[in-house]
mmCIF file with all atom_site columns, C-alpha atoms in Angstrom:
data_model
loop_
_atom_site.group_PDB
_atom_site.id
_atom_site.type_symbol
_atom_site.label_atom_id
_atom_site.label_alt_id
_atom_site.label_comp_id
_atom_site.label_asym_id
_atom_site.label_entity_id
_atom_site.label_seq_id
_atom_site.pdbx_PDB_ins_code
_atom_site.Cartn_x
_atom_site.Cartn_y
_atom_site.Cartn_z
_atom_site.occupancy
_atom_site.B_iso_or_equiv
_atom_site.pdbx_formal_charge
_atom_site.auth_seq_id
_atom_site.auth_comp_id
_atom_site.auth_asym_id
_atom_site.auth_atom_id
_atom_site.pdbx_PDB_model_num
ATOM 1   C CA . MET A 1 1   ? 2.199   9.702   -13.730 1.00 61.00 ? 1   MET A CA 1
ATOM 2   C CA . ASN A 1 2   ? -1.045  8.706   -15.346 1.00 67.00 ? 2   ASN A CA 1
ATOM 3   C CA . ILE A 1 3   ? -3.813  8.634   -12.583 1.00 69.00 ? 3   ILE A CA 1
ATOM 4   C CA . GLN A 1 4   ? -5.175  5.406   -14.095 1.00 70.00 ? 4   GLN A CA 1
ATOM 5   C CA . PHE A 1 5   ? -1.834  3.705   -13.524 1.00 72.00 ? 5   PHE A CA 1
ATOM 6   C CA . LYS A 1 6   ? -1.936  4.631   -9.795  1.00 75.00 ? 6   LYS A CA 1
ATOM 7   C CA . LYS A 1 7   ? -5.435  3.616   -8.898  1.00 73.00 ? 7   LYS A CA 1
ATOM 8   C CA . GLY A 1 8   ? -4.936  -0.095  -8.469  1.00 79.00 ? 8   GLY A CA 1
ATOM 9   C CA . VAL A 1 9   ? -1.277  0.121   -7.541  1.00 91.00 ? 9   VAL A CA 1
ATOM 10  C CA . ILE A 1 10  ? -1.549  2.313   -4.448  1.00 93.00 ? 10  ILE A CA 1
ATOM 11  C CA . GLU A 1 11  ? -3.545  -0.380  -2.576  1.00 94.00 ? 11  GLU A CA 1
ATOM 12  C CA . LEU A 1 12  ? -0.740  -2.875  -3.336  1.00 95.00 ? 12  LEU A CA 1
ATOM 13  C CA . CYS A 1 13  ? 1.908   -0.377  -2.203  1.00 96.00 ? 13  CYS A CA 1
ATOM 14  C CA . VAL A 1 14  ? 0.058   0.226   1.094   1.00 97.00 ? 14  VAL A CA 1
ATOM 15  C CA . LEU A 1 15  ? -0.402  -3.475  1.845   1.00 97.00 ? 15  LEU A CA 1
ATOM 16  C CA . SER A 1 16  ? 3.157   -4.219  0.807   1.00 97.00 ? 16  SER A CA 1
ATOM 17  C CA . ILE A 1 17  ? 4.608   -1.593  3.162   1.00 98.00 ? 17  ILE A CA 1
ATOM 18  C CA . LEU A 1 18  ? 2.402   -2.726  6.013   1.00 98.00 ? 18  LEU A CA 1
ATOM 19  C CA . SER A 1 19  ? 3.595   -6.298  5.542   1.00 97.00 ? 19  SER A CA 1
ATOM 20  C CA . LYS A 1 20  ? 6.996   -5.039  6.544   1.00 97.00 ? 20  LYS A CA 1
ATOM 21  C CA . LYS A 1 21  ? 6.010   -2.821  9.416   1.00 97.00 ? 21  LYS A CA 1
ATOM 22  C CA . ASP A 1 22  ? 3.104   -1.083  11.065  1.00 98.00 ? 22  ASP A CA 1
ATOM 23  C CA . CYS A 1 23  ? 2.673   2.610   9.980   1.00 97.00 ? 23  CYS A CA 1
ATOM 24  C CA . TYR A 1 24  ? 0.557   5.613   10.605  1.00 96.00 ? 24  TYR A CA 1
ATOM 25  C CA . GLY A 1 25  ? -1.071  7.385   7.669   1.00 95.00 ? 25  GLY A CA 1
ATOM 26  C CA . TYR A 1 26  ? 1.332   10.159  7.116   1.00 93.00 ? 26  TYR A CA 1
ATOM 27  C CA . GLU A 1 27  ? 4.230   7.739   7.341   1.00 95.00 ? 27  GLU A CA 1
ATOM 28  C CA . LEU A 1 28  ? 2.639   5.635   4.516   1.00 96.00 ? 28  LEU A CA 1
ATOM 29  C CA . VAL A 1 29  ? 2.316   8.727   2.354   1.00 95.00 ? 29  VAL A CA 1
ATOM 30  C CA . ASN A 1 30  ? 6.023   9.545   2.858   1.00 95.00 ? 30  ASN A CA 1
ATOM 31  C CA . GLU A 1 31  ? 6.989   5.983   2.216   1.00 96.00 ? 31  GLU A CA 1
ATOM 32  C CA . ILE A 1 32  ? 5.039   5.735   -1.056  1.00 95.00 ? 32  ILE A CA 1
ATOM 33  C CA . SER A 1 33  ? 5.997   9.223   -2.122  1.00 94.00 ? 33  SER A CA 1
ATOM 34  C CA . LYS A 1 34  ? 9.613   8.195   -2.280  1.00 95.00 ? 34  LYS A CA 1
ATOM 35  C CA . ASN A 1 35  ? 8.759   6.423   -5.476  1.00 92.00 ? 35  ASN A CA 1
ATOM 36  C CA . ILE A 1 36  ? 5.313   7.552   -6.590  1.00 90.00 ? 36  ILE A CA 1
ATOM 37  C CA . VAL A 1 37  ? 3.777   10.993  -6.142  1.00 88.00 ? 37  VAL A CA 1
ATOM 38  C CA . ILE A 1 38  ? 0.616   10.786  -4.079  1.00 88.00 ? 38  ILE A CA 1
ATOM 39  C CA . SER A 1 39  ? -1.346  12.997  -1.649  1.00 83.00 ? 39  SER A CA 1
ATOM 40  C CA . GLU A 1 40  ? -2.691  12.429  1.871   1.00 83.00 ? 40  GLU A CA 1
ATOM 41  C CA . GLY A 1 41  ? -6.190  12.797  0.378   1.00 88.00 ? 41  GLY A CA 1
ATOM 42  C CA . THR A 1 42  ? -5.515  9.559   -1.518  1.00 87.00 ? 42  THR A CA 1
ATOM 43  C CA . ILE A 1 43  ? -4.365  7.424   1.284   1.00 92.00 ? 43  ILE A CA 1
ATOM 44  C CA . TYR A 1 44  ? -6.942  7.976   4.027   1.00 94.00 ? 44  TYR A CA 1
ATOM 45  C CA . PRO A 1 45  ? -10.057 6.812   2.070   1.00 93.00 ? 45  PRO A CA 1
ATOM 46  C CA . LEU A 1 46  ? -8.121  3.745   0.982   1.00 94.00 ? 46  LEU A CA 1
ATOM 47  C CA . LEU A 1 47  ? -6.982  2.961   4.581   1.00 96.00 ? 47  LEU A CA 1
ATOM 48  C CA . LYS A 1 48  ? -10.673 3.170   5.649   1.00 96.00 ? 48  LYS A CA 1
ATOM 49  C CA . ARG A 1 49  ? -11.771 0.933   2.905   1.00 96.00 ? 49  ARG A CA 1
ATOM 50  C CA . LEU A 1 50  ? -9.089  -1.679  3.712   1.00 97.00 ? 50  LEU A CA 1
ATOM 51  C CA . LYS A 1 51  ? -9.941  -1.485  7.358   1.00 97.00 ? 51  LYS A CA 1
ATOM 52  C CA . ASP A 1 52  ? -13.667 -1.935  6.580   1.00 98.00 ? 52  ASP A CA 1
ATOM 53  C CA . GLY A 1 53  ? -12.847 -4.820  4.402   1.00 97.00 ? 53  GLY A CA 1
ATOM 54  C CA . GLY A 1 54  ? -10.966 -6.586  7.278   1.00 98.00 ? 54  GLY A CA 1
ATOM 55  C CA . TYR A 1 55  ? -7.482  -6.249  5.768   1.00 97.00 ? 55  TYR A CA 1
ATOM 56  C CA . LEU A 1 56  ? -6.294  -3.774  8.467   1.00 98.00 ? 56  LEU A CA 1
ATOM 57  C CA . THR A 1 57  ? -6.695  -3.104  12.187  1.00 98.00 ? 57  THR A CA 1
ATOM 58  C CA . THR A 1 58  ? -5.637  -0.003  13.923  1.00 98.00 ? 58  THR A CA 1
ATOM 59  C CA . TYR A 1 59  ? -4.177  0.959   17.368  1.00 97.00 ? 59  TYR A CA 1
ATOM 60  C CA . LEU A 1 60  ? -3.109  4.237   18.995  1.00 97.00 ? 60  LEU A CA 1
ATOM 61  C CA . GLN A 1 61  ? 0.576   4.814   20.091  1.00 95.00 ? 61  GLN A CA 1
ATOM 62  C CA . GLU A 1 62  ? 1.864   7.707   21.938  1.00 93.00 ? 62  GLU A CA 1
ATOM 63  C CA . SER A 1 63  ? 4.058   10.113  19.954  1.00 88.00 ? 63  SER A CA 1
ATOM 64  C CA . ASN A 1 64  ? 6.843   12.442  21.193  1.00 87.00 ? 64  ASN A CA 1
ATOM 65  C CA . GLU A 1 65  ? 5.813   14.869  18.404  1.00 85.00 ? 65  GLU A CA 1
ATOM 66  C CA . GLY A 1 66  ? 2.197   15.488  19.374  1.00 87.00 ? 66  GLY A CA 1
ATOM 67  C CA . PRO A 1 67  ? -1.124  13.499  19.899  1.00 91.00 ? 67  PRO A CA 1
ATOM 68  C CA . PRO A 1 68  ? -1.128  9.650   19.778  1.00 93.00 ? 68  PRO A CA 1
ATOM 69  C CA . ARG A 1 69  ? -0.806  8.363   16.223  1.00 95.00 ? 69  ARG A CA 1
ATOM 70  C CA . LYS A 1 70  ? -3.226  5.827   14.689  1.00 96.00 ? 70  LYS A CA 1
ATOM 71  C CA . TYR A 1 71  ? -1.121  2.890   13.438  1.00 98.00 ? 71  TYR A CA 1
ATOM 72  C CA . TYR A 1 72  ? -2.310  0.410   10.777  1.00 98.00 ? 72  TYR A CA 1
ATOM 73  C CA . GLN A 1 73  ? -1.468  -3.221  11.012  1.00 98.00 ? 73  GLN A CA 1
ATOM 74  C CA . LEU A 1 74  ? -2.232  -6.086  8.612   1.00 98.00 ? 74  LEU A CA 1
ATOM 75  C CA . THR A 1 75  ? -4.819  -8.697  9.660   1.00 98.00 ? 75  THR A CA 1
ATOM 76  C CA . GLU A 1 76  ? -4.391  -12.360 8.670   1.00 98.00 ? 76  GLU A CA 1
ATOM 77  C CA . GLN A 1 77  ? -6.566  -11.620 5.776   1.00 97.00 ? 77  GLN A CA 1
ATOM 78  C CA . GLY A 1 78  ? -4.438  -8.683  4.813   1.00 97.00 ? 78  GLY A CA 1
ATOM 79  C CA . LYS A 1 79  ? -1.277  -10.803 5.007   1.00 97.00 ? 79  LYS A CA 1
ATOM 80  C CA . GLU A 1 80  ? -2.755  -13.369 2.682   1.00 96.00 ? 80  GLU A CA 1
ATOM 81  C CA . THR A 1 81  ? -4.053  -10.741 0.287   1.00 95.00 ? 81  THR A CA 1
ATOM 82  C CA . VAL A 1 82  ? -0.701  -8.971  -0.049  1.00 96.00 ? 82  VAL A CA 1
ATOM 83  C CA . VAL A 1 83  ? 1.101   -12.186 -1.003  1.00 96.00 ? 83  VAL A CA 1
ATOM 84  C CA . SER A 1 84  ? -1.447  -12.817 -3.750  1.00 95.00 ? 84  SER A CA 1
ATOM 85  C CA . LEU A 1 85  ? -1.430  -9.295  -4.938  1.00 94.00 ? 85  LEU A CA 1
ATOM 86  C CA . GLU A 1 86  ? 2.313   -9.096  -5.083  1.00 95.00 ? 86  GLU A CA 1
ATOM 87  C CA . ASN A 1 87  ? 2.482   -12.348 -7.120  1.00 95.00 ? 87  ASN A CA 1
ATOM 88  C CA . GLU A 1 88  ? -0.176  -11.010 -9.526  1.00 94.00 ? 88  GLU A CA 1
ATOM 89  C CA . TRP A 1 89  ? 1.594   -7.807  -9.871  1.00 94.00 ? 89  TRP A CA 1
ATOM 90  C CA . ILE A 1 90  ? 5.058   -9.475  -10.670 1.00 95.00 ? 90  ILE A CA 1
ATOM 91  C CA . SER A 1 91  ? 3.341   -11.502 -13.357 1.00 94.00 ? 91  SER A CA 1
ATOM 92  C CA . PHE A 1 92  ? 1.405   -8.588  -14.766 1.00 92.00 ? 92  PHE A CA 1
ATOM 93  C CA . SER A 1 93  ? 4.293   -6.231  -14.857 1.00 92.00 ? 93  SER A CA 1
ATOM 94  C CA . LYS A 1 94  ? 6.566   -8.839  -16.546 1.00 93.00 ? 94  LYS A CA 1
ATOM 95  C CA . GLY A 1 95  ? 3.750   -9.253  -19.201 1.00 92.00 ? 95  GLY A CA 1
ATOM 96  C CA . VAL A 1 96  ? 3.598   -5.388  -19.733 1.00 91.00 ? 96  VAL A CA 1
ATOM 97  C CA . ASP A 1 97  ? 7.321   -5.222  -19.985 1.00 91.00 ? 97  ASP A CA 1
ATOM 98  C CA . LEU A 1 98  ? 7.468   -7.858  -22.746 1.00 92.00 ? 98  LEU A CA 1
ATOM 99  C CA . ILE A 1 99  ? 4.695   -6.051  -24.685 1.00 93.00 ? 99  ILE A CA 1
ATOM 100 C CA . ILE A 1 100 ? 6.489   -2.705  -24.352 1.00 93.00 ? 100 ILE A CA 1
ATOM 101 C CA . LYS A 1 101 ? 9.898   -4.068  -25.334 1.00 92.00 ? 101 LYS A CA 1
ATOM 102 C CA . GLY A 1 102 ? 8.434   -6.303  -28.185 1.00 90.00 ? 102 GLY A CA 1
ATOM 103 C CA . GLY A 1 103 ? 9.275   -9.662  -26.521 1.00 74.00 ? 103 GLY A CA 1
ATOM 104 C CA . GLU A 1 104 ? 7.278   -12.879 -26.063 1.00 72.00 ? 104 GLU A CA 1
ATOM 105 C CA . LYS A 1 105 ? 6.439   -14.951 -23.133 1.00 67.00 ? 105 LYS A CA 1
ATOM 106 C CA . GLU A 1 106 ? 8.603   -18.080 -22.802 1.00 65.00 ? 106 GLU A CA 1
#
């Protein structure tokens, strides 16, 4: 996939997944990778930026498979932002689909 396509979309994917459940970093990579190819190196700087921006908080939780894992959780600001971004994305992707398929907005 074109790298430019991914840049803005990965943030939306992370926030959308976290709106459904808290996740640790590697879990987020696996969830996103089911549909879009990404690397761990992509996700951690984004998670730091989202946390620094007040969209996420973190907490540690014990794991049966090794050291405690850092889970990411949406803040109220993050919950409001994901709703707004999802609505923008739906409208945007419908517009792109119409352009690609040669249709017009009703």
